[in-house]
PDB file of C-alpha atoms and ligand atoms in Angstrom:
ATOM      1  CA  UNK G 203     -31.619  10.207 -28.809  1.00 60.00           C
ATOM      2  CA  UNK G 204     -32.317   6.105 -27.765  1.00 64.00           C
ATOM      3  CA  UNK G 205     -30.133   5.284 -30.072  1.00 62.00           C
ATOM      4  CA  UNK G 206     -27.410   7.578 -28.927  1.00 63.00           C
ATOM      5  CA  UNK G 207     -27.737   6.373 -25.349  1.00 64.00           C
ATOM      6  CA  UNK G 208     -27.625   3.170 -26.568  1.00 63.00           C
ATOM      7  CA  UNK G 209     -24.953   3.711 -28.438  1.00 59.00           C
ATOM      8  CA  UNK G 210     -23.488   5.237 -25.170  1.00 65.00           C
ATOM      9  CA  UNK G 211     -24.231   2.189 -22.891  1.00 60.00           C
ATOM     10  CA  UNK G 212     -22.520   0.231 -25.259  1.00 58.00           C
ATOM     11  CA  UNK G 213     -19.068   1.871 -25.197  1.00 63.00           C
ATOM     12  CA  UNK G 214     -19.399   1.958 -21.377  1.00 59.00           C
ATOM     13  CA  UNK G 215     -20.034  -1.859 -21.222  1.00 55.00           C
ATOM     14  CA  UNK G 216     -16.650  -2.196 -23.905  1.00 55.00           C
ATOM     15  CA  UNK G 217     -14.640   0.320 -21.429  1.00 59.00           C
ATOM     16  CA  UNK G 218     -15.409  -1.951 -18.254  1.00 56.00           C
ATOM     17  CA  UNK G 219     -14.742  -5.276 -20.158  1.00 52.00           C
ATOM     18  CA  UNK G 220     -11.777  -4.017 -21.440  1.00 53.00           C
ATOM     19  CA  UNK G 221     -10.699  -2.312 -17.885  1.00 51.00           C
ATOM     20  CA  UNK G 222     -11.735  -5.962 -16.254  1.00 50.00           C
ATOM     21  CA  UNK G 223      -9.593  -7.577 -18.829  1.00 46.00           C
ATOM     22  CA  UNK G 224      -6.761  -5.217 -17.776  1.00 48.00           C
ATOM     23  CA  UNK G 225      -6.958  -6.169 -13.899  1.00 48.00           C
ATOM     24  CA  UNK G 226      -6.658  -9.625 -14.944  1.00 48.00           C
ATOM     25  CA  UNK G 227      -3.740  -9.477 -16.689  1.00 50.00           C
ATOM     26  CA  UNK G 228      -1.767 -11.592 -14.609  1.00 60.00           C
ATOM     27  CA  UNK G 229       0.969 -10.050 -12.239  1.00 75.00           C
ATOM     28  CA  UNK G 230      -1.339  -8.966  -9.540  1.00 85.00           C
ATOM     29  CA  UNK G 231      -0.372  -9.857  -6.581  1.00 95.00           C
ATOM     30  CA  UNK G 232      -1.623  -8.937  -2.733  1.00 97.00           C
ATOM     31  CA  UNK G 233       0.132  -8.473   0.726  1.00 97.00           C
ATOM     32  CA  UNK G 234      -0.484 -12.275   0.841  1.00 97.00           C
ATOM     33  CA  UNK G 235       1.998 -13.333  -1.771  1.00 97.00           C
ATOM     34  CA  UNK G 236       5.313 -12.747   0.595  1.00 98.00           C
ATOM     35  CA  UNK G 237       5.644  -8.748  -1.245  1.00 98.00           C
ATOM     36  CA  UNK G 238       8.502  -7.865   0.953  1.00 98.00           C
ATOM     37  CA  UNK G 239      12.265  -9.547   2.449  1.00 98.00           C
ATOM     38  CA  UNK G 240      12.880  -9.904   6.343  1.00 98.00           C
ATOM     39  CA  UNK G 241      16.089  -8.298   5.693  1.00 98.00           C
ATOM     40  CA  UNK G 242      13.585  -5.393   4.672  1.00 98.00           C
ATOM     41  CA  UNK G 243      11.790  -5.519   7.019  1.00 98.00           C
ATOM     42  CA  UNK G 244      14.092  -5.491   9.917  1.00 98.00           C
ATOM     43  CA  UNK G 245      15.979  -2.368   8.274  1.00 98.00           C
ATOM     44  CA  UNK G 246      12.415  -1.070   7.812  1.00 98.00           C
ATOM     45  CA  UNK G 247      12.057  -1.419  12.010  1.00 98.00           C
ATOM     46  CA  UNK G 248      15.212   0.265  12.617  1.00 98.00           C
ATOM     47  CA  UNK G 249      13.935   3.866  10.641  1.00 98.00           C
ATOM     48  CA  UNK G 250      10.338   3.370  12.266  1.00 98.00           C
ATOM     49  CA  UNK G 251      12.378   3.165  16.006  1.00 97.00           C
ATOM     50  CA  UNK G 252      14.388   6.033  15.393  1.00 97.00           C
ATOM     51  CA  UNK G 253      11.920   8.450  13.180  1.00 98.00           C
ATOM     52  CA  UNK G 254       8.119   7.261  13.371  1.00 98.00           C
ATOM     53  CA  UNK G 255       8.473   5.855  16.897  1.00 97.00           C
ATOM     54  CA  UNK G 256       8.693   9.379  18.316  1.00 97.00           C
ATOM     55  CA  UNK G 257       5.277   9.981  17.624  1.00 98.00           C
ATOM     56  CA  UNK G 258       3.214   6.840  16.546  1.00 97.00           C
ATOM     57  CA  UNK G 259       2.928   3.361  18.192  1.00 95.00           C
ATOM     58  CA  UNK G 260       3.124   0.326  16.859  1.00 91.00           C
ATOM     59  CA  UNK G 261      -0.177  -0.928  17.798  1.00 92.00           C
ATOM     60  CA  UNK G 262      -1.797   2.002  15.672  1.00 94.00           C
ATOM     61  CA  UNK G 263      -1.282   0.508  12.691  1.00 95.00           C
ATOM     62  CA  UNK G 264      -1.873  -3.062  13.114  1.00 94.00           C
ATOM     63  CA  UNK G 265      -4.847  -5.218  12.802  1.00 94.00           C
ATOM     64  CA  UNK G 266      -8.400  -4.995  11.320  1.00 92.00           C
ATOM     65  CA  UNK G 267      -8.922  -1.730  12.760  1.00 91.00           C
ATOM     66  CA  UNK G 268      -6.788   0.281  10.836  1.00 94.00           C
ATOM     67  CA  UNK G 269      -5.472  -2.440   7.876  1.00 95.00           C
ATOM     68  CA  UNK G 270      -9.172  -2.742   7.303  1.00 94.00           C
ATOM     69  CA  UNK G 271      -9.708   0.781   6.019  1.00 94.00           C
ATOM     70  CA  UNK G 272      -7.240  -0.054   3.121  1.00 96.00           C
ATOM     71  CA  UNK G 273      -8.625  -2.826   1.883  1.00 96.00           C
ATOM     72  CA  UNK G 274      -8.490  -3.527  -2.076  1.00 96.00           C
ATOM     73  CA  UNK G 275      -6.388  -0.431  -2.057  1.00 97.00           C
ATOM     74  CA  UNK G 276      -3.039  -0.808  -3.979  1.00 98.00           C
ATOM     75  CA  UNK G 277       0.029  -0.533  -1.699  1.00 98.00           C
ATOM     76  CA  UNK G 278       0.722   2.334  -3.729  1.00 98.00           C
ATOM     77  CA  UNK G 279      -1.425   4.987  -2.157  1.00 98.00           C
ATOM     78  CA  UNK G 280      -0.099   3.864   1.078  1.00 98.00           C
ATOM     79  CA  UNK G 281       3.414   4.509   0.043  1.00 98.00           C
ATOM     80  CA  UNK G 282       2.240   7.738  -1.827  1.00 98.00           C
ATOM     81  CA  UNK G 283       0.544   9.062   2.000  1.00 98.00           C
ATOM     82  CA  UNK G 284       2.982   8.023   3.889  1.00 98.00           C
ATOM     83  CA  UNK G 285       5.935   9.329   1.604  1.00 98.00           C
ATOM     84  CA  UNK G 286       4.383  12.613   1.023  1.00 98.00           C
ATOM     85  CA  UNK G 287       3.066  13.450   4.408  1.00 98.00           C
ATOM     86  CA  UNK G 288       5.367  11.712   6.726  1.00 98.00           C
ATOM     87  CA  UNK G 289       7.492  11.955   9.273  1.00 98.00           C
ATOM     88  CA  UNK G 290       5.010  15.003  10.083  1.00 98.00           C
ATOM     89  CA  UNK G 291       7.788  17.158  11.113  1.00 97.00           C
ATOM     90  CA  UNK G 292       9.277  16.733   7.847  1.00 97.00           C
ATOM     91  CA  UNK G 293       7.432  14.860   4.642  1.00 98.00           C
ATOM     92  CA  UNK G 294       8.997  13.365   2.375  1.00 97.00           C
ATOM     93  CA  UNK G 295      12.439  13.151   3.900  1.00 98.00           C
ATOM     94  CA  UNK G 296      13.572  10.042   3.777  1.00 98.00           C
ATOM     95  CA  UNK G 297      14.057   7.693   0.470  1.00 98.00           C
ATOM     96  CA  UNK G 298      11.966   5.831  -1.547  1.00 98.00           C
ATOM     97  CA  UNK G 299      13.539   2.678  -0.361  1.00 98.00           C
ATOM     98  CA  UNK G 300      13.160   3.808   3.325  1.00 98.00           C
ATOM     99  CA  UNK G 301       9.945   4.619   2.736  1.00 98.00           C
ATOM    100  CA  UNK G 302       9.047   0.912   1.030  1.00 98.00           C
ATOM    101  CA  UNK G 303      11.200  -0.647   4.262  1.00 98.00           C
ATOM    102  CA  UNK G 304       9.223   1.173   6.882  1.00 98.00           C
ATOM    103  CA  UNK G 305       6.048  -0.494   5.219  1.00 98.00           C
ATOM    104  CA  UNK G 306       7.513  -3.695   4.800  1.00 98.00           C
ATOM    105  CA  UNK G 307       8.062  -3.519   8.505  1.00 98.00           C
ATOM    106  CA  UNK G 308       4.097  -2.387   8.670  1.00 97.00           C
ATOM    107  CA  UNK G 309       3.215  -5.356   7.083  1.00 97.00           C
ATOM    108  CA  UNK G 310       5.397  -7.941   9.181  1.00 97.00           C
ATOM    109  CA  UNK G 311       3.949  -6.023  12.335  1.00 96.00           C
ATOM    110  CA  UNK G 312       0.756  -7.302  10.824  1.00 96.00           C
ATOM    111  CA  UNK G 313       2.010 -11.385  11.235  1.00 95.00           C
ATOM    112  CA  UNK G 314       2.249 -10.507   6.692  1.00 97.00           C
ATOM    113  CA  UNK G 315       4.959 -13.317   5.234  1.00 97.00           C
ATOM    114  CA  UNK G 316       8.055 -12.238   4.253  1.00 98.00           C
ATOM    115  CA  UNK G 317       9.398 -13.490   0.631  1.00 98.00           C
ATOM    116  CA  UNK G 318      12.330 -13.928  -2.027  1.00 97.00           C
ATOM    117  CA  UNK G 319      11.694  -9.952  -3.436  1.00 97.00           C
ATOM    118  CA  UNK G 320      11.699  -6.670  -1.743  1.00 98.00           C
ATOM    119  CA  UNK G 321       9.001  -4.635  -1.570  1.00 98.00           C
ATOM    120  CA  UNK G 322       9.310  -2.211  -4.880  1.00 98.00           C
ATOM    121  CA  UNK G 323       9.796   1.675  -4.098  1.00 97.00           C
ATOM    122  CA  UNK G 324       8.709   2.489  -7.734  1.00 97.00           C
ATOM    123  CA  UNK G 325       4.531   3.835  -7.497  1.00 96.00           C
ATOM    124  CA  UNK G 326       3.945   1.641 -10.814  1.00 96.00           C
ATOM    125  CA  UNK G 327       5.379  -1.463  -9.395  1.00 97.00           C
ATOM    126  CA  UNK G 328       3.567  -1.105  -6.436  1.00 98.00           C
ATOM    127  CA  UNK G 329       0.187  -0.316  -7.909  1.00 97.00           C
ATOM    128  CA  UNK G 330       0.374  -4.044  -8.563  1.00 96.00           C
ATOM    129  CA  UNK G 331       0.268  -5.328  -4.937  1.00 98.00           C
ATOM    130  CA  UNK G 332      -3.556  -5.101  -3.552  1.00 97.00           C
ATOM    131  CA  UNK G 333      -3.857  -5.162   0.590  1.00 97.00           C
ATOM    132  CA  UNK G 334      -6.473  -7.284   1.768  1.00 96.00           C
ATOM    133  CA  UNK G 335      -7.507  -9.335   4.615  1.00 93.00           C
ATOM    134  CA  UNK G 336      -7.671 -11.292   6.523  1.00 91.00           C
ATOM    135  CA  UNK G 337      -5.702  -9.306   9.165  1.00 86.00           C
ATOM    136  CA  UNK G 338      -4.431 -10.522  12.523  1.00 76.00           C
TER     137      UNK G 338
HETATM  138  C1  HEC B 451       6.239  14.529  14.605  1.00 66.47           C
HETATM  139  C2  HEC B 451       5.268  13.458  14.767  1.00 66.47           C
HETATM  140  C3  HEC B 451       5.175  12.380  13.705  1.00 66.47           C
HETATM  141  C4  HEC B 451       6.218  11.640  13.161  1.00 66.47           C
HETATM  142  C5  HEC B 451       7.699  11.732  13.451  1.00 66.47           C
HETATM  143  C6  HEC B 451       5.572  10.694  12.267  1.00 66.47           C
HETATM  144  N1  HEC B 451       4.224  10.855  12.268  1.00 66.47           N
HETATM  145 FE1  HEC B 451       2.869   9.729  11.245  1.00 66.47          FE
HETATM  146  N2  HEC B 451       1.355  10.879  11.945  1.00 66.47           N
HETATM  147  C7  HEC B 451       1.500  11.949  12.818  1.00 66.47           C
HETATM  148  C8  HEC B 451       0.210  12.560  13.046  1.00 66.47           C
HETATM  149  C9  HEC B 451      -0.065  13.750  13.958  1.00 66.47           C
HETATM  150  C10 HEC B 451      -0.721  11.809  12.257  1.00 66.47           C
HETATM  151  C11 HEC B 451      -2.231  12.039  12.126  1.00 66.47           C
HETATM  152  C12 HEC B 451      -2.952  11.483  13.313  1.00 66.47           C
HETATM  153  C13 HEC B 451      -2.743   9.993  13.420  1.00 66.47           C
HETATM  154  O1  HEC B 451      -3.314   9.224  12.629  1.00 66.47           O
HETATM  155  O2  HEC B 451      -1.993   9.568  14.357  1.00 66.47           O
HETATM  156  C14 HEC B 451       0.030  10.759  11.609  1.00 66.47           C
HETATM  157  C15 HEC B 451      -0.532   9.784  10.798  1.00 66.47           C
HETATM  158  C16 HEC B 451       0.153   8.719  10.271  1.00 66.47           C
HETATM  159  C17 HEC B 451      -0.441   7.619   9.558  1.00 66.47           C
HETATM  160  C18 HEC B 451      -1.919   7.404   9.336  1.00 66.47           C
HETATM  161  C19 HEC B 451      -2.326   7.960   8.033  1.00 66.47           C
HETATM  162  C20 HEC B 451      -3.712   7.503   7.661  1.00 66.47           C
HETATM  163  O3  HEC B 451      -4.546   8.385   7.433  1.00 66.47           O
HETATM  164  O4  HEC B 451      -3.931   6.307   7.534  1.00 66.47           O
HETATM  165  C21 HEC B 451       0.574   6.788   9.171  1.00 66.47           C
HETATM  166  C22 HEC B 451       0.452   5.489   8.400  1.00 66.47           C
HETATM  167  C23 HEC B 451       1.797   7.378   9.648  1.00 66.47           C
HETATM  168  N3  HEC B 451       1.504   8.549  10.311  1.00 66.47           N
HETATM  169  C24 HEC B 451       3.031   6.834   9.440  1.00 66.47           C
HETATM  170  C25 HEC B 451       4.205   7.415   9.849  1.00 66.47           C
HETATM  171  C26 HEC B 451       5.513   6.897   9.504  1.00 66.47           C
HETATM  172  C27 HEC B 451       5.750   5.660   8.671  1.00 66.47           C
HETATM  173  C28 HEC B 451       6.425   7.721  10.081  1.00 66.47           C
HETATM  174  C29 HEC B 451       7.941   7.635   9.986  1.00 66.47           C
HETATM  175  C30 HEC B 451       8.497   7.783   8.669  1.00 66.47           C
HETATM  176  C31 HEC B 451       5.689   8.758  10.782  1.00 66.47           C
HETATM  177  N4  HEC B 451       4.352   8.541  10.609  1.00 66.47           N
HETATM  178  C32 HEC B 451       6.270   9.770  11.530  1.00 66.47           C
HETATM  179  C33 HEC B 451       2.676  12.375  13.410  1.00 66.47           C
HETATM  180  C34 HEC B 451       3.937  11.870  13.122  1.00 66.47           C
END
């Protein structure tokens, strides 16, 4: 029985090291690192105005208060939330590329730099992009 938990405890240790080794594997990148274009952004504003604007404010979604609660989260699950349950009257209507604009706008709301590559609208590619403070 020791010797099977031991055994145990030692495949657990491997499986972290291993998963630690995976997270460092490079191209990991966070809000930080300019994730998104201003071009993006912009068109990003433009579907907020016209769909989200009806119901949410801008101010809702900027600053520690609410970019806090994501923190070390993966942009992904933000995209995933928003896509699937969003605009409340009807989820998951627009495109995965409106979807990625309307939170590159999100982020630029947040004072977040703008950079050479859009934001992704592929859930892999943005599992790869970590949101973390500081926040304005
Ligand atoms: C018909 C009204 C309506 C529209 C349109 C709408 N929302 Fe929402 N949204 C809500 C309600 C209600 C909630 C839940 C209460 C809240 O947090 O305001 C919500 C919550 C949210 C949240 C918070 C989720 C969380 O738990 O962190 C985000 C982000 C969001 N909406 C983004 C959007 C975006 C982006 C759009 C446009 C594509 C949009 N909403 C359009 C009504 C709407």
């Amino acid at each position: 029985m020791t010797f099977l938990r031991t055994l145990s405890v030692i495949a657990l240790l491997l499986a972290a090291s291993a998963l630690h080794a995976i997270g460092q594997e490079g191209d990991s990148k966070t809000i930080h690192d300019g994730v998104f274009t201003e071009a993006q952004a912009e068109q990003g504003a433009k579907l907020w105005e016209g769909i989200c604007g009806e119901c949410h404010m801008d101010e809702e979604f900027v600053g520690e208060n609410y970019m806090s609660s994501w923190t070390n989260v993966p942009i992904a699950e933000m995209f995933d939330l928003i896509s699937v349950t969003m605009p409340e009257d009807n989820p998951g209507s627009l495109a995965d590329a409106e979807y990625s604009a309307i939170i590159a706008h999100m982020l630029h709301l947040n004072g977040l730099p703008a950079g050479e590559a859009e934001l992704p609208a592929v859930y892999e590619d943005l599992q790869k992009i970590l949101i973390q403070g500081p926040f304005q």
